[in-house]
mmCIF file with all atom_site columns, C-alpha atoms and ligand atoms in Angstrom:
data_model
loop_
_atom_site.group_PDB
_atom_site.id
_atom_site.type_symbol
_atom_site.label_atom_id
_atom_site.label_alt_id
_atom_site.label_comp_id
_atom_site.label_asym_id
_atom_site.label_entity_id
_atom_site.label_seq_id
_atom_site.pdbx_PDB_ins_code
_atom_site.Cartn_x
_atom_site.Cartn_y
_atom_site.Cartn_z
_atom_site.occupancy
_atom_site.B_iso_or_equiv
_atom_site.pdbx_formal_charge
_atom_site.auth_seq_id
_atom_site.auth_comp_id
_atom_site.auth_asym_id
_atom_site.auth_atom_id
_atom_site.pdbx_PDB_model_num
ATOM   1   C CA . UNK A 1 1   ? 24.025 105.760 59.440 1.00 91.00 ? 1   UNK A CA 1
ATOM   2   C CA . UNK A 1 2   ? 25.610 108.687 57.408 1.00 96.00 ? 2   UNK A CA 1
ATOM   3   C CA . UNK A 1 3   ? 23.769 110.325 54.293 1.00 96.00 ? 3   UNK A CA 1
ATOM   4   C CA . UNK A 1 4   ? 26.229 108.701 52.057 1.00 97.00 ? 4   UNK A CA 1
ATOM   5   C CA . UNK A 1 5   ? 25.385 105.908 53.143 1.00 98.00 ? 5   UNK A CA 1
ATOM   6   C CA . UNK A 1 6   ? 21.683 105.981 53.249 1.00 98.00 ? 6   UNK A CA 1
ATOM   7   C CA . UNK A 1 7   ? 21.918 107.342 49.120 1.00 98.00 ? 7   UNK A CA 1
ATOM   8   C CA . UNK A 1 8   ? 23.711 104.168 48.702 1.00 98.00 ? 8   UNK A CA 1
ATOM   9   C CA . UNK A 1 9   ? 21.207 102.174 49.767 1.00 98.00 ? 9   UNK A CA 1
ATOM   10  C CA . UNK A 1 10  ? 18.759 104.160 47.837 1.00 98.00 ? 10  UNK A CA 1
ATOM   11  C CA . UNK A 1 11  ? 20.517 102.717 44.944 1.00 98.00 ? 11  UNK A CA 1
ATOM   12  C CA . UNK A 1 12  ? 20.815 99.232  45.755 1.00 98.00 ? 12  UNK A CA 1
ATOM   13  C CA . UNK A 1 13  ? 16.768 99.577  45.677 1.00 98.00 ? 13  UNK A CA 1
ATOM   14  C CA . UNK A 1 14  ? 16.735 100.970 42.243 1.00 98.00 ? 14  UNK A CA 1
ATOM   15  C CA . UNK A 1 15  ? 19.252 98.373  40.865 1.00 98.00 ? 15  UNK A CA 1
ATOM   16  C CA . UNK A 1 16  ? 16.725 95.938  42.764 1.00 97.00 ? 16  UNK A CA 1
ATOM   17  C CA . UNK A 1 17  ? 13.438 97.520  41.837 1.00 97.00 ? 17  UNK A CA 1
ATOM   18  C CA . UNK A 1 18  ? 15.136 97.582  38.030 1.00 97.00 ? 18  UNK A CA 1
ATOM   19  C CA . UNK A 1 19  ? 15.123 93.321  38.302 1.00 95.00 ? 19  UNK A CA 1
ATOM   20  C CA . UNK A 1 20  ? 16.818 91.312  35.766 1.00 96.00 ? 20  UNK A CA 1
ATOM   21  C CA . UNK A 1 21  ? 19.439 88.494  36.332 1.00 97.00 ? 21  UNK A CA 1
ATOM   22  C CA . UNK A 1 22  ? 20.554 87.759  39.445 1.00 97.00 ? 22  UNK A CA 1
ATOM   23  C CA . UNK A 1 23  ? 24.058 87.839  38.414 1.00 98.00 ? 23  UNK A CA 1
ATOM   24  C CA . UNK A 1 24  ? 23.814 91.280  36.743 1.00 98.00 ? 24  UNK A CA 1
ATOM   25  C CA . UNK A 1 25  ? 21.773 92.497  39.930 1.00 98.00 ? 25  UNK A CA 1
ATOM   26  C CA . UNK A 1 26  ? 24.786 91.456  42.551 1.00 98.00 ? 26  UNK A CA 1
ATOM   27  C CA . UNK A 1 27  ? 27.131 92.729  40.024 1.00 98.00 ? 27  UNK A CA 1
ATOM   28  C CA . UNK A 1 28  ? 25.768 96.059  39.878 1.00 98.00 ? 28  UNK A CA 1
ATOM   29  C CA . UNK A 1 29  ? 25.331 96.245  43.507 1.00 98.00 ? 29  UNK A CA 1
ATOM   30  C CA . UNK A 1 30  ? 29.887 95.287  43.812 1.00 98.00 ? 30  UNK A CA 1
ATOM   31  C CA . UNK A 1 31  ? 30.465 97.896  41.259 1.00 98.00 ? 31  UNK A CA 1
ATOM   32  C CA . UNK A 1 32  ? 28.180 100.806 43.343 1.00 98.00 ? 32  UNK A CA 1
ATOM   33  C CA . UNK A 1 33  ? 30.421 99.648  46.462 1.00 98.00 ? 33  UNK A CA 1
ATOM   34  C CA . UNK A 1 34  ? 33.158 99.992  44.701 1.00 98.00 ? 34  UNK A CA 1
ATOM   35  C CA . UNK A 1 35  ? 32.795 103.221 43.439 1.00 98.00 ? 35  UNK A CA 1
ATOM   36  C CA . UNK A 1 36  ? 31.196 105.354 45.807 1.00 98.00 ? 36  UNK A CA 1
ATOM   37  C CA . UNK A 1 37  ? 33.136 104.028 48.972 1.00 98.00 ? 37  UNK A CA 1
ATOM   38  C CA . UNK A 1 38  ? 36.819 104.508 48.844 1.00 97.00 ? 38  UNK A CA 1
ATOM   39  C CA . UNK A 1 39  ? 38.097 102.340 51.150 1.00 98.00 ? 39  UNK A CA 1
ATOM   40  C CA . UNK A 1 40  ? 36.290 99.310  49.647 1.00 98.00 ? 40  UNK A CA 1
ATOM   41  C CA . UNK A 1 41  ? 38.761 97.888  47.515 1.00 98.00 ? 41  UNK A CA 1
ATOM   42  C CA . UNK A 1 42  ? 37.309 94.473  46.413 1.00 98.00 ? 42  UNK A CA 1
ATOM   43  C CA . UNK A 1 43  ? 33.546 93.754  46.639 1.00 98.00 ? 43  UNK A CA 1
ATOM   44  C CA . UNK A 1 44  ? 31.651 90.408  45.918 1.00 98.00 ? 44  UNK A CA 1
ATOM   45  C CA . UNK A 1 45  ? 29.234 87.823  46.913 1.00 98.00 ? 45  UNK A CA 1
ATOM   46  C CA . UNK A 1 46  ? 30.029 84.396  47.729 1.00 98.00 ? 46  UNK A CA 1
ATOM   47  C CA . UNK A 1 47  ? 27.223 82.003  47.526 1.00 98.00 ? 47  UNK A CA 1
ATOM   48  C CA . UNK A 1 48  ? 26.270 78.708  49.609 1.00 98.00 ? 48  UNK A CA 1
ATOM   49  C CA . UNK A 1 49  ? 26.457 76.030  47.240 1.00 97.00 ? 49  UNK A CA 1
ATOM   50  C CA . UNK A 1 50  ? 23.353 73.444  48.815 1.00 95.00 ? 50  UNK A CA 1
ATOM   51  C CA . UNK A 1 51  ? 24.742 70.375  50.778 1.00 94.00 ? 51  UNK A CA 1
ATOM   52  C CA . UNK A 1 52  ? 28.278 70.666  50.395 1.00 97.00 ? 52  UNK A CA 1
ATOM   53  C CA . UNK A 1 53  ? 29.144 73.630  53.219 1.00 97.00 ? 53  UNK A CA 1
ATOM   54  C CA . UNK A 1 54  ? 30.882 75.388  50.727 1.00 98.00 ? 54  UNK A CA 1
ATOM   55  C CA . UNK A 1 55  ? 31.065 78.953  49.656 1.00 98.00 ? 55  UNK A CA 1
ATOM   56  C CA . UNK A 1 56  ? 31.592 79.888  45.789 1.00 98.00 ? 56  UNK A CA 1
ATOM   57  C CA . UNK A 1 57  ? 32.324 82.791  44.311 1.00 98.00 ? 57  UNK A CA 1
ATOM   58  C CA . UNK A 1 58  ? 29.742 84.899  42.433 1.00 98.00 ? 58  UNK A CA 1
ATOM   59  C CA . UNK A 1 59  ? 30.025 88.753  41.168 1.00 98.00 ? 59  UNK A CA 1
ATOM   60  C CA . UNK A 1 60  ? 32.943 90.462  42.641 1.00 98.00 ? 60  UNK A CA 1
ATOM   61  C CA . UNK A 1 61  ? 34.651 93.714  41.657 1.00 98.00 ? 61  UNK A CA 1
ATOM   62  C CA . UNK A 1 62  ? 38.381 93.544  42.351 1.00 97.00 ? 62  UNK A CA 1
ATOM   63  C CA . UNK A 1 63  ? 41.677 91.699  41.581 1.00 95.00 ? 63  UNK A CA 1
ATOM   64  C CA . UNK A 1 64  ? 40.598 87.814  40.541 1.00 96.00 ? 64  UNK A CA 1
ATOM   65  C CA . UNK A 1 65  ? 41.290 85.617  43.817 1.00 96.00 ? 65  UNK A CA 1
ATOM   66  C CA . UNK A 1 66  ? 41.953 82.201  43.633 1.00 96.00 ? 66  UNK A CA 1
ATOM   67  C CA . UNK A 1 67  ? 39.495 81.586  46.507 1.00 97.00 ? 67  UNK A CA 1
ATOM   68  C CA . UNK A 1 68  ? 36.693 80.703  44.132 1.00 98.00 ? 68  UNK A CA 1
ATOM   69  C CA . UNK A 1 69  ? 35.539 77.756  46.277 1.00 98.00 ? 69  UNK A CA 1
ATOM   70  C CA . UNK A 1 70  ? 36.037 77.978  50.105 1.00 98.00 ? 70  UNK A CA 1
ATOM   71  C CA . UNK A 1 71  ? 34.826 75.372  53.097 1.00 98.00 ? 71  UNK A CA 1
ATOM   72  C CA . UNK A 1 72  ? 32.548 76.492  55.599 1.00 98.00 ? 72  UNK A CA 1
ATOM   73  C CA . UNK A 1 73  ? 34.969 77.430  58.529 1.00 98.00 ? 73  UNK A CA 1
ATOM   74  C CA . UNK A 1 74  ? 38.092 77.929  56.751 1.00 98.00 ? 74  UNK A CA 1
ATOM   75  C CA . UNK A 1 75  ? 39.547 81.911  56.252 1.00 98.00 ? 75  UNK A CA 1
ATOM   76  C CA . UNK A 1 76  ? 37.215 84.745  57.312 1.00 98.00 ? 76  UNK A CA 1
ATOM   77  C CA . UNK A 1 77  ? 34.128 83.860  54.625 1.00 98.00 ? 77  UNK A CA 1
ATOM   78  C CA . UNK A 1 78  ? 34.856 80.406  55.991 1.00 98.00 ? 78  UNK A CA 1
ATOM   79  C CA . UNK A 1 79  ? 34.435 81.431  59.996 1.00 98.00 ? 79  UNK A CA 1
ATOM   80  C CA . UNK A 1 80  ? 31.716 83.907  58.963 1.00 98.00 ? 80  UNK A CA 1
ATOM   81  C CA . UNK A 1 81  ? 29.582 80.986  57.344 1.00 98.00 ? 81  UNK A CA 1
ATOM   82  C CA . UNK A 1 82  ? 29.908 78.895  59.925 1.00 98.00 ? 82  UNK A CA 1
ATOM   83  C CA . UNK A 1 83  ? 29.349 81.291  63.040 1.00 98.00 ? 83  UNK A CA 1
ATOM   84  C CA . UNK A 1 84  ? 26.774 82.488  60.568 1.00 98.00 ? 84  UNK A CA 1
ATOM   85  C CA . UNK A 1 85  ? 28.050 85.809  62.381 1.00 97.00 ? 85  UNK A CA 1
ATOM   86  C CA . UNK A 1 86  ? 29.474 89.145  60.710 1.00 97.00 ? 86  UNK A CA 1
ATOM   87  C CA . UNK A 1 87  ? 32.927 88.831  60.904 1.00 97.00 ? 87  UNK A CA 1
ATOM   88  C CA . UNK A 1 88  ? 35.467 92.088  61.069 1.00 97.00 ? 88  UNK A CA 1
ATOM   89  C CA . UNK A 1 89  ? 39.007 91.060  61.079 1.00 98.00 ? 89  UNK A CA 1
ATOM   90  C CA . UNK A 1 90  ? 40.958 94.560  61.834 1.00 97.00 ? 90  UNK A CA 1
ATOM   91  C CA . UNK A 1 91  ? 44.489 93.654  60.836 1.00 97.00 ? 91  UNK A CA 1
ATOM   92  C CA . UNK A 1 92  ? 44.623 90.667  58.188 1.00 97.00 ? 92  UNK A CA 1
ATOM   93  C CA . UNK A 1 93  ? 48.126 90.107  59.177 1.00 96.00 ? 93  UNK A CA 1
ATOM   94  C CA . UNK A 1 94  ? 47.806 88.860  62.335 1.00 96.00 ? 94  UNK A CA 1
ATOM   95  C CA . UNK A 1 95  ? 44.440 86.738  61.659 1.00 96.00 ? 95  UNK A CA 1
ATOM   96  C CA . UNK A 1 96  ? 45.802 83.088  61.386 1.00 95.00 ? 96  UNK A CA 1
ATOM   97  C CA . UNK A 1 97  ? 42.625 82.074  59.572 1.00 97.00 ? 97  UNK A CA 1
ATOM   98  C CA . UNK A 1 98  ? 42.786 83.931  56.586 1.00 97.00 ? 98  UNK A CA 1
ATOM   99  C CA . UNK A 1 99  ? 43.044 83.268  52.984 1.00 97.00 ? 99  UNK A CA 1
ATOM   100 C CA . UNK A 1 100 ? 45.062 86.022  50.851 1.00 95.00 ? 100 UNK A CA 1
ATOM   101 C CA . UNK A 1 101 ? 43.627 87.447  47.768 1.00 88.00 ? 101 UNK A CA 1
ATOM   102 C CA . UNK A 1 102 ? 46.068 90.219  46.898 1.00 92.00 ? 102 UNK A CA 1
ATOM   103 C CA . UNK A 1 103 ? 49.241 91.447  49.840 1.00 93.00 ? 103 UNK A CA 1
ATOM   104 C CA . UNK A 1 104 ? 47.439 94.751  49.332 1.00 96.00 ? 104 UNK A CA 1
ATOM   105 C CA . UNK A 1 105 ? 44.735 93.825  51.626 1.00 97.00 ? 105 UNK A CA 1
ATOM   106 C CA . UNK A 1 106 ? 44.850 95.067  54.946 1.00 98.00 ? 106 UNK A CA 1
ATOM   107 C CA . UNK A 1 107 ? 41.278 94.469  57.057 1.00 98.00 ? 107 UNK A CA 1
ATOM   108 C CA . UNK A 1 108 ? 38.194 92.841  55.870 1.00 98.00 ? 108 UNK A CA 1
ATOM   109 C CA . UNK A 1 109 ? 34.555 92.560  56.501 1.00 98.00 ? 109 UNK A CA 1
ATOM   110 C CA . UNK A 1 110 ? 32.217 90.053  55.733 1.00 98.00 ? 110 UNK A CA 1
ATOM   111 C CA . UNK A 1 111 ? 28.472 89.641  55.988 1.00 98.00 ? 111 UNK A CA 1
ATOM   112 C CA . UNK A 1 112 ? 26.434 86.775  56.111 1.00 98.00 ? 112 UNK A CA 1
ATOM   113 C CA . UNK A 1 113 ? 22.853 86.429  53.936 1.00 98.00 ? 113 UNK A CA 1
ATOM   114 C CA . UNK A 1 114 ? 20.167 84.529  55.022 1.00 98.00 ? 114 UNK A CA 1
ATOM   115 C CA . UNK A 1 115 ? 17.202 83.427  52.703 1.00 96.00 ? 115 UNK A CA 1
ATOM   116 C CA . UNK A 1 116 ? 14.263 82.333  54.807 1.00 94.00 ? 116 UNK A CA 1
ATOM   117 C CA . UNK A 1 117 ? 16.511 82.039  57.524 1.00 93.00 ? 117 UNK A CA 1
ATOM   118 C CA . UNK A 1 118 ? 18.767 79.595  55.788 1.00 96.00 ? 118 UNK A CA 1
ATOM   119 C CA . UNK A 1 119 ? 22.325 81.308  54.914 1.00 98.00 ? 119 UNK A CA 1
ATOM   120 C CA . UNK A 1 120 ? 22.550 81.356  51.726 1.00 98.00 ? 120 UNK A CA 1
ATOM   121 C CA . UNK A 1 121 ? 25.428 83.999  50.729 1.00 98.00 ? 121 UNK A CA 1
ATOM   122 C CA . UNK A 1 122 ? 27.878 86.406  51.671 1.00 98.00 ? 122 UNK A CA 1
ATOM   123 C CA . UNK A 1 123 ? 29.009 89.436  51.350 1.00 98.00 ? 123 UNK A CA 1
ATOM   124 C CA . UNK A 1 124 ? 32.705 89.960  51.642 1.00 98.00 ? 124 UNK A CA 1
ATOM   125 C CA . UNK A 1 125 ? 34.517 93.483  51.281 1.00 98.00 ? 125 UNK A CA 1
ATOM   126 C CA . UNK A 1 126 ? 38.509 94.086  51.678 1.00 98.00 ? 126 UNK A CA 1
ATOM   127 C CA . UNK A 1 127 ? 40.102 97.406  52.251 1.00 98.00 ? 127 UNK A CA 1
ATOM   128 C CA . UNK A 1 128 ? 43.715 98.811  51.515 1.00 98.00 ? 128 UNK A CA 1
ATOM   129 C CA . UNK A 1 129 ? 43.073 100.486 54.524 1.00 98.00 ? 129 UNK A CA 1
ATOM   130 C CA . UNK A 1 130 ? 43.633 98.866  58.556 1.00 97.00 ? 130 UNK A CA 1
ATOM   131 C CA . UNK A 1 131 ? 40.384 98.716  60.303 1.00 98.00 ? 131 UNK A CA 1
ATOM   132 C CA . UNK A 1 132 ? 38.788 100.266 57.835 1.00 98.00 ? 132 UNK A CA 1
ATOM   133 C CA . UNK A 1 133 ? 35.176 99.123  58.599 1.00 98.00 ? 133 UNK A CA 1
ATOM   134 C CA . UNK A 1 134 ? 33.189 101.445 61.785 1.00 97.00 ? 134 UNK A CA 1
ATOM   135 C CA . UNK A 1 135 ? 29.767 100.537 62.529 1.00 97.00 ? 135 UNK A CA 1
ATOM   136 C CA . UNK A 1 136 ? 27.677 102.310 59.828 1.00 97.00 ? 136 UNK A CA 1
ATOM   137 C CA . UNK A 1 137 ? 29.767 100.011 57.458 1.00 98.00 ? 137 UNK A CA 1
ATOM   138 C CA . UNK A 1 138 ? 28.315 96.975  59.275 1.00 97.00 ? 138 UNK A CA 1
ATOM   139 C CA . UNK A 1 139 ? 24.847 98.827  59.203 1.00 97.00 ? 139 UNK A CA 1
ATOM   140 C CA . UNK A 1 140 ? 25.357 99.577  54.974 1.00 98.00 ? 140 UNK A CA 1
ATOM   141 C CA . UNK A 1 141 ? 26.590 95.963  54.210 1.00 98.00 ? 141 UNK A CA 1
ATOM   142 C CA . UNK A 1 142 ? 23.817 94.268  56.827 1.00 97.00 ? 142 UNK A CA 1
ATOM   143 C CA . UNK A 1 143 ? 21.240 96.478  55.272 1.00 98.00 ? 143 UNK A CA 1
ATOM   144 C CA . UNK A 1 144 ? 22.180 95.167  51.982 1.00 98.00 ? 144 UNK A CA 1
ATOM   145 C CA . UNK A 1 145 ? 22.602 91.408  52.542 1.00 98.00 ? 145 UNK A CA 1
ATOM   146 C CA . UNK A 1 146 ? 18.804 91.724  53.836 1.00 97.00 ? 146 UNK A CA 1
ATOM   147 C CA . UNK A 1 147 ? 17.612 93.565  50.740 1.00 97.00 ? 147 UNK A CA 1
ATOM   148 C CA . UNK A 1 148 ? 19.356 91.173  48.096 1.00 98.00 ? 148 UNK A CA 1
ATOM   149 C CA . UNK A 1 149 ? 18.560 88.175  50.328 1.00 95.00 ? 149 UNK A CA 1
ATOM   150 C CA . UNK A 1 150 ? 15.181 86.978  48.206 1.00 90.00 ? 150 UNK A CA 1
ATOM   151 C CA . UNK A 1 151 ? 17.461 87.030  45.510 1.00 93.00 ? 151 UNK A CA 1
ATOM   152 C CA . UNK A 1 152 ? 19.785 84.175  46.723 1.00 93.00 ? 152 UNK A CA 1
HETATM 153 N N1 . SME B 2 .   ? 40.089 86.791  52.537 1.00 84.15 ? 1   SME B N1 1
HETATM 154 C C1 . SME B 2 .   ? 39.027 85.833  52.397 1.00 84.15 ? 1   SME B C1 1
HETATM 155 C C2 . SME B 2 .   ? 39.088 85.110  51.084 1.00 84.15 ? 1   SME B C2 1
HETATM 156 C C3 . SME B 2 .   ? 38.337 85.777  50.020 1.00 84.15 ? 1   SME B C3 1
HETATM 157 S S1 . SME B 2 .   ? 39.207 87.037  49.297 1.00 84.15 ? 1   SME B S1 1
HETATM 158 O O1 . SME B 2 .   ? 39.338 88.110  50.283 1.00 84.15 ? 1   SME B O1 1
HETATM 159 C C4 . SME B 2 .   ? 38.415 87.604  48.008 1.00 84.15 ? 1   SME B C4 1
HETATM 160 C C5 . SME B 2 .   ? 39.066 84.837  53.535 1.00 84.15 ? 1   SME B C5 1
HETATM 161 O O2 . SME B 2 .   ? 39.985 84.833  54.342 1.00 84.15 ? 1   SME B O2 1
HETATM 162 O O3 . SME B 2 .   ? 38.136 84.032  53.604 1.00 84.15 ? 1   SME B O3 1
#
């Protein structure tokens, strides 16, 4: 993984290490995505709500989506939950399960969380940018759904 990368992850320790509310933690943790890596244009956690197979929205940094409750399998946080499987869709466009948020969007990663090997979150990142995400983006975001994972 590139240096960037590995300072970054640096600072998702220190936010963690720092403690507090959860909320404020994963909030903290969108905003340093946000800002140090440009083609990460909205950042936030979704979180398993228990029994229902449903994601909801938590801390996000970004335009406000309307996707504030989605069901397991439907759009890309949907098919990522249920495959419990990161999911990288290159061109949003021609993904016919997908859920818009803004037209600006272009590709999109998400990552699952597992706490105690239950899933239990997600991370989910869009970019501006077509196939924005390489493989030291999958390592960053993996990296950081394991660290922030007791937290869920
Ligand atoms: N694009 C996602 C919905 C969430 S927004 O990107 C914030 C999807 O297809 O599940």
């Amino acid at each position: 993984m590139n240096e960037k990368y590995e300072t970054i992850l640096e600072k998702v320790e220190t936010i963690l290490d720092a403690g507090g509310e959860r909320d404020a933690q994963l909030q903290a943790i969108c905003e340093l995505l946000d800002a140090e890596v440009l083609h990460y244009d909205w950042v936030g956690f979704y979180l398993v709500e228990p029994g229902t197979r449903t994601l909801v929205l938590g801390p996000f940094v970004g335009e406000p989506t309307e996707h504030v409750r989605i069901p397991f399998g439907k759009g890309v946080c949907g098919q990522a939950a249920e495959s419990e499987q990161t999911v990288v869709v290159e061109d949003v466009s021609a993904e016919d399960n997908y859920l818009s948020c803004s037209a600006n969007v272009r590709s999109e990663m998400v990552v699952p969380i597992f706490t105690s090997g239950e899933l239990a979150g997600e991370l989910d990142i869009d970019s501006h940018e077509p196939s924005a995400f390489d493989n030291d983006d999958a390592e960053l975001l993996e990296r950081i759904a394991s660290m922030v994972s007791e937290l869920l």
